[in-house]
Tab-separated table of C-alpha atoms and ligand atoms in Angstrom:
chain	number	residue	atom	x	y	z
A	1	UNK	CA	107.694	121.173	88.095
A	2	UNK	CA	106.862	117.476	89.083
A	3	UNK	CA	103.504	117.071	88.753
A	4	UNK	CA	102.096	114.314	90.909
A	5	UNK	CA	98.865	112.469	89.474
A	6	UNK	CA	96.684	110.296	92.047
A	7	UNK	CA	94.176	110.225	94.798
A	8	UNK	CA	95.998	110.989	98.010
A	9	UNK	CA	93.979	108.266	99.882
A	10	UNK	CA	96.096	105.955	97.638
A	11	UNK	CA	98.770	104.411	100.087
A	12	UNK	CA	100.986	104.615	96.503
A	13	UNK	CA	100.492	107.927	96.122
A	14	UNK	CA	100.893	108.831	99.562
A	15	UNK	CA	104.638	107.420	99.151
A	16	UNK	CA	105.435	109.888	96.629
A	17	UNK	CA	103.701	112.444	98.357
A	18	UNK	CA	105.258	112.094	101.769
A	19	UNK	CA	108.905	111.431	100.277
A	20	UNK	CA	108.815	115.041	98.120
A	21	UNK	CA	108.163	116.936	101.396
A	22	UNK	CA	110.981	114.725	103.565
A	23	UNK	CA	113.122	115.795	100.448
A	24	UNK	CA	112.223	119.408	99.870
A	25	UNK	CA	111.027	118.845	96.618
A	26	UNK	CA	108.661	120.995	95.049
A	27	UNK	CA	105.858	119.897	93.014
A	28	UNK	CA	102.013	119.821	91.756
A	29	UNK	CA	99.356	117.413	92.656
A	30	UNK	CA	96.656	116.618	90.604
A	31	UNK	CA	94.582	114.775	93.045
A	32	UNK	CA	91.206	113.745	91.589
A	33	UNK	CA	92.349	111.264	89.589
A	34	UNK	CA	91.249	107.532	90.827
A	35	UNK	CA	89.303	105.920	92.733
A	36	UNK	CA	85.955	107.404	93.111
A	37	UNK	CA	87.054	110.402	90.884
A	38	UNK	CA	88.189	108.188	87.666
A	39	UNK	CA	89.998	109.805	85.517
A	40	UNK	CA	92.532	107.234	84.959
A	41	UNK	CA	91.091	105.023	82.328
A	42	UNK	CA	91.137	107.614	79.795
A	43	UNK	CA	93.131	107.234	76.666
A	44	UNK	CA	95.035	110.234	77.250
A	45	UNK	CA	95.473	108.666	81.221
A	46	UNK	CA	96.483	105.286	79.629
A	47	UNK	CA	98.695	106.797	76.848
A	48	UNK	CA	100.970	107.924	80.464
A	49	UNK	CA	100.171	104.753	82.252
A	50	UNK	CA	99.025	101.659	80.552
A	51	UNK	CA	98.134	99.783	84.057
A	52	UNK	CA	95.433	102.910	84.304
A	53	UNK	CA	96.942	102.928	88.112
A	54	UNK	CA	97.802	105.873	90.264
A	55	UNK	CA	100.058	107.133	90.813
A	56	UNK	CA	101.516	108.600	87.613
A	57	UNK	CA	104.240	111.439	87.904
A	58	UNK	CA	105.590	113.759	85.097
A	59	UNK	CA	109.437	115.230	85.740
A	60	UNK	CA	109.203	117.791	82.955
A	61	UNK	CA	108.243	115.076	79.517
A	62	UNK	CA	109.532	112.251	81.505
A	63	UNK	CA	106.451	110.376	82.660
A	64	UNK	CA	107.180	107.403	85.371
A	65	UNK	CA	104.817	104.954	87.479
A	66	UNK	CA	105.387	102.477	90.072
A	67	UNK	CA	105.579	103.931	92.753
A	68	UNK	CA	108.859	102.801	94.499
A	69	UNK	CA	110.449	103.111	91.480
A	70	UNK	CA	109.287	106.445	90.908
A	71	UNK	CA	110.659	107.604	94.690
A	72	UNK	CA	114.250	106.547	93.852
A	73	UNK	CA	114.340	108.222	90.756
A	74	UNK	CA	113.384	111.284	92.561
A	75	UNK	CA	116.041	110.416	95.447
A	76	UNK	CA	118.841	109.679	92.975
A	77	UNK	CA	118.188	113.040	90.943
A	78	UNK	CA	118.131	115.054	94.335
A	79	UNK	CA	120.656	112.541	95.978
A	80	UNK	CA	119.051	112.385	99.322
A	81	UNK	CA	120.636	111.318	102.325
A	82	UNK	CA	117.264	109.049	102.577
A	83	UNK	CA	118.712	106.800	99.722
A	84	UNK	CA	122.077	105.106	100.420
A	85	UNK	CA	125.000	105.080	97.906
A	86	UNK	CA	127.311	102.038	99.230
A	87	UNK	CA	125.944	99.397	97.783
A	88	UNK	CA	125.474	97.293	100.009
A	89	UNK	CA	123.772	99.729	102.481
A	90	UNK	CA	121.370	100.286	99.472
A	91	UNK	CA	120.409	96.946	98.707
A	92	UNK	CA	118.700	95.865	102.119
A	93	UNK	CA	116.624	99.621	101.624
A	94	UNK	CA	115.796	98.009	98.280
A	95	UNK	CA	114.896	94.814	99.287
A	96	UNK	CA	112.922	96.074	101.786
A	97	UNK	CA	111.252	98.088	99.428
A	98	UNK	CA	110.467	95.214	96.801
A	99	UNK	CA	109.162	93.457	99.797
A	100	UNK	CA	106.719	95.662	100.277
A	101	UNK	CA	105.216	95.953	96.633
A	102	UNK	CA	105.520	91.721	96.299
A	103	UNK	CA	104.808	90.809	100.042
A	104	UNK	CA	101.964	93.066	102.019
A	105	UNK	CA	100.924	95.434	99.305
A	106	UNK	CA	98.039	93.227	97.946
A	107	UNK	CA	97.352	91.761	100.747
A	108	UNK	CA	96.380	95.302	102.929
A	109	UNK	CA	94.791	96.182	99.534
A	110	UNK	CA	92.346	93.377	99.995
A	111	UNK	CA	91.516	94.089	103.543
A	112	UNK	CA	91.137	97.379	102.879
A	113	UNK	CA	88.703	97.013	99.813
A	114	UNK	CA	87.071	94.410	101.790
A	115	UNK	CA	86.412	96.117	104.700
A	116	UNK	CA	85.998	99.624	103.714
A	117	UNK	CA	84.962	100.049	100.534
A	118	UNK	CA	82.834	96.836	100.542
A	119	UNK	CA	79.140	96.698	101.681
A	120	UNK	CA	78.885	93.572	104.955
A	121	UNK	CA	76.476	91.721	102.436
A	122	UNK	CA	79.102	92.275	99.130
A	123	UNK	CA	81.863	90.783	101.480
A	124	UNK	CA	83.977	87.594	100.381
A	125	UNK	CA	84.885	87.052	103.845
A	126	UNK	CA	87.155	84.136	103.392
A	127	UNK	CA	89.239	86.382	100.651
A	128	UNK	CA	89.175	89.117	103.065
A	129	UNK	CA	90.324	86.438	105.937
A	130	UNK	CA	93.346	84.297	103.775
A	131	UNK	CA	94.763	87.985	102.778
A	132	UNK	CA	94.529	89.327	106.437
A	133	UNK	CA	96.940	86.481	107.862
A	134	UNK	CA	99.226	86.628	104.569
A	135	UNK	CA	99.213	90.157	105.851
A	136	UNK	CA	100.126	89.598	109.736
A	137	UNK	CA	102.889	87.126	108.386
A	138	UNK	CA	104.017	89.714	106.660
A	139	UNK	CA	104.032	92.683	109.491
A	140	UNK	CA	105.301	89.994	111.873
A	141	UNK	CA	108.558	89.781	109.929
A	142	UNK	CA	108.401	93.325	109.518
A	143	UNK	CA	108.424	93.445	113.448
A	144	UNK	CA	111.192	91.036	113.705
A	145	UNK	CA	113.449	93.651	111.682
A	146	UNK	CA	112.709	96.478	113.555
A	147	UNK	CA	113.340	94.267	116.837
A	148	UNK	CA	116.822	94.590	116.009
A	149	UNK	CA	117.073	97.995	114.369
A	150	UNK	CA	115.511	101.470	114.727
A	151	UNK	CA	114.084	101.749	111.669
A	152	UNK	CA	113.295	99.254	108.549
A	153	UNK	CA	116.845	99.303	107.032
A	154	UNK	CA	118.979	100.348	109.829
A	155	UNK	CA	119.587	102.914	112.445
A	156	UNK	CA	118.695	105.929	110.288
A	157	UNK	CA	115.318	106.592	108.512
A	158	UNK	CA	115.327	105.774	104.699
A	159	UNK	CA	113.708	105.309	101.896
A	160	UNK	CA	112.839	102.011	103.121
A	161	UNK	CA	110.283	103.279	105.868
A	162	UNK	CA	107.985	105.253	103.014
A	163	UNK	CA	106.765	102.624	101.404
A	164	UNK	CA	106.151	100.910	104.759
A	165	UNK	CA	104.815	103.774	106.778
A	166	UNK	CA	101.186	103.796	104.959
A	167	UNK	CA	101.080	100.203	105.359
A	168	UNK	CA	102.046	100.161	109.335
A	169	UNK	CA	99.522	103.313	109.330
A	170	UNK	CA	96.311	100.927	107.627
A	171	UNK	CA	97.651	98.139	109.902
A	172	UNK	CA	96.871	99.983	113.325
A	173	UNK	CA	94.006	101.493	112.220
A	174	UNK	CA	91.846	98.934	110.528
A	175	UNK	CA	89.405	97.003	113.089
A	176	UNK	CA	91.015	93.977	112.528
A	177	UNK	CA	92.332	90.940	114.967
A	178	UNK	CA	96.437	91.665	114.690
A	179	UNK	CA	99.010	89.902	117.387
A	180	UNK	CA	100.652	92.674	119.896
A	181	UNK	CA	104.132	93.772	117.037
A	182	UNK	CA	105.579	95.551	119.873
A	183	UNK	CA	108.569	97.382	117.828
A	184	UNK	CA	106.387	98.057	114.526
A	185	UNK	CA	104.393	99.790	117.188
A	186	UNK	CA	107.331	101.595	118.608
A	187	UNK	CA	108.752	102.139	114.590
A	188	UNK	CA	104.853	103.741	113.667
A	189	UNK	CA	104.915	105.833	116.906
A	190	UNK	CA	108.095	107.243	115.283
A	191	UNK	CA	107.262	107.857	112.176
A	192	UNK	CA	103.763	109.318	113.633
A	193	UNK	CA	106.168	112.553	115.128
A	194	UNK	CA	107.354	113.395	111.517
A	195	UNK	CA	105.089	115.974	109.967
A	196	UNK	CA	105.118	114.765	106.661
A	197	UNK	CA	103.722	111.375	107.357
A	198	UNK	CA	101.334	112.861	109.723
A	199	UNK	CA	100.064	115.669	107.005
A	200	UNK	CA	99.684	112.310	103.964
A	201	UNK	CA	99.417	109.800	105.457
A	202	UNK	CA	97.897	109.419	108.862
A	203	UNK	CA	94.374	110.079	107.046
A	204	UNK	CA	91.499	108.520	107.620
A	205	UNK	CA	90.969	105.353	104.914
A	206	UNK	CA	88.864	105.560	101.982
B	301	GSH	N1	102.568	99.063	91.881
B	301	GSH	C1	102.060	99.924	91.418
B	301	GSH	C2	100.404	99.803	91.775
B	301	GSH	C3	99.843	101.021	91.648
B	301	GSH	C4	98.102	100.638	92.152
B	301	GSH	O1	97.567	100.006	92.048
B	301	GSH	N2	97.178	101.908	92.607
B	301	GSH	C5	95.984	101.804	93.026
B	301	GSH	C6	95.708	102.594	94.342
B	301	GSH	S1	96.896	102.089	95.451
B	301	GSH	C7	94.910	102.457	92.094
B	301	GSH	O2	95.294	103.039	91.165
B	301	GSH	N3	93.879	101.535	91.721
B	301	GSH	C8	92.689	102.400	91.101
B	301	GSH	C9	92.483	103.406	91.425
B	301	GSH	O3	92.494	103.909	92.428
B	301	GSH	O4	91.234	103.956	90.504
B	301	GSH	C10	102.274	100.857	92.540
B	301	GSH	O5	103.067	100.962	93.217
B	301	GSH	O6	102.363	102.267	91.916
């Protein structure tokens, strides 16, 4: 049985749980690892994932980390239609997945930690504001893409939507100034109709 280790409040863990439910993949979930639970700095955990981050996923004895790489593995293993096999269509999916990790993931993390996990008197407001500006720039690029296509990588829901959905939830839920990104909003509202997205991603931020 696939084993998913990591707290479900992490967007990177949410991707795995959401995708597994979309694809009908059975799993066990150890929610009490990472964040306030701790447990991700023990020698046993670090032997699996030297980064000390969540998620870590174990498929039989095969240990994986890096959330987007994990969902690509699972999609290939289970021959998911959400991961197109035609090589150009696959490239479009993969570039948005890489873009999520390289352009918006860190920025949204800085804003979330600053506004949700840090007391007002301890906040580095300049750092939060800079991350917020960069995050808005990123989400504006995504809005431009969604002006042309129904979903992130085209007219169908694909693996490219999975990493970005939880980030959109934070974007629309945090108390931040943001431009009116109508295409992004329309796409996010569409995702909100999916039961597995509701269950794993439309949760209170912590
Ligand atoms: N690029 C990694 C990032 C993993 C990561 O930074 N995870 C965060 C949670 S989103 C983490 O483990 N933070 C420390 C903790 O939860 O204790 C991935 O996509 O899996």
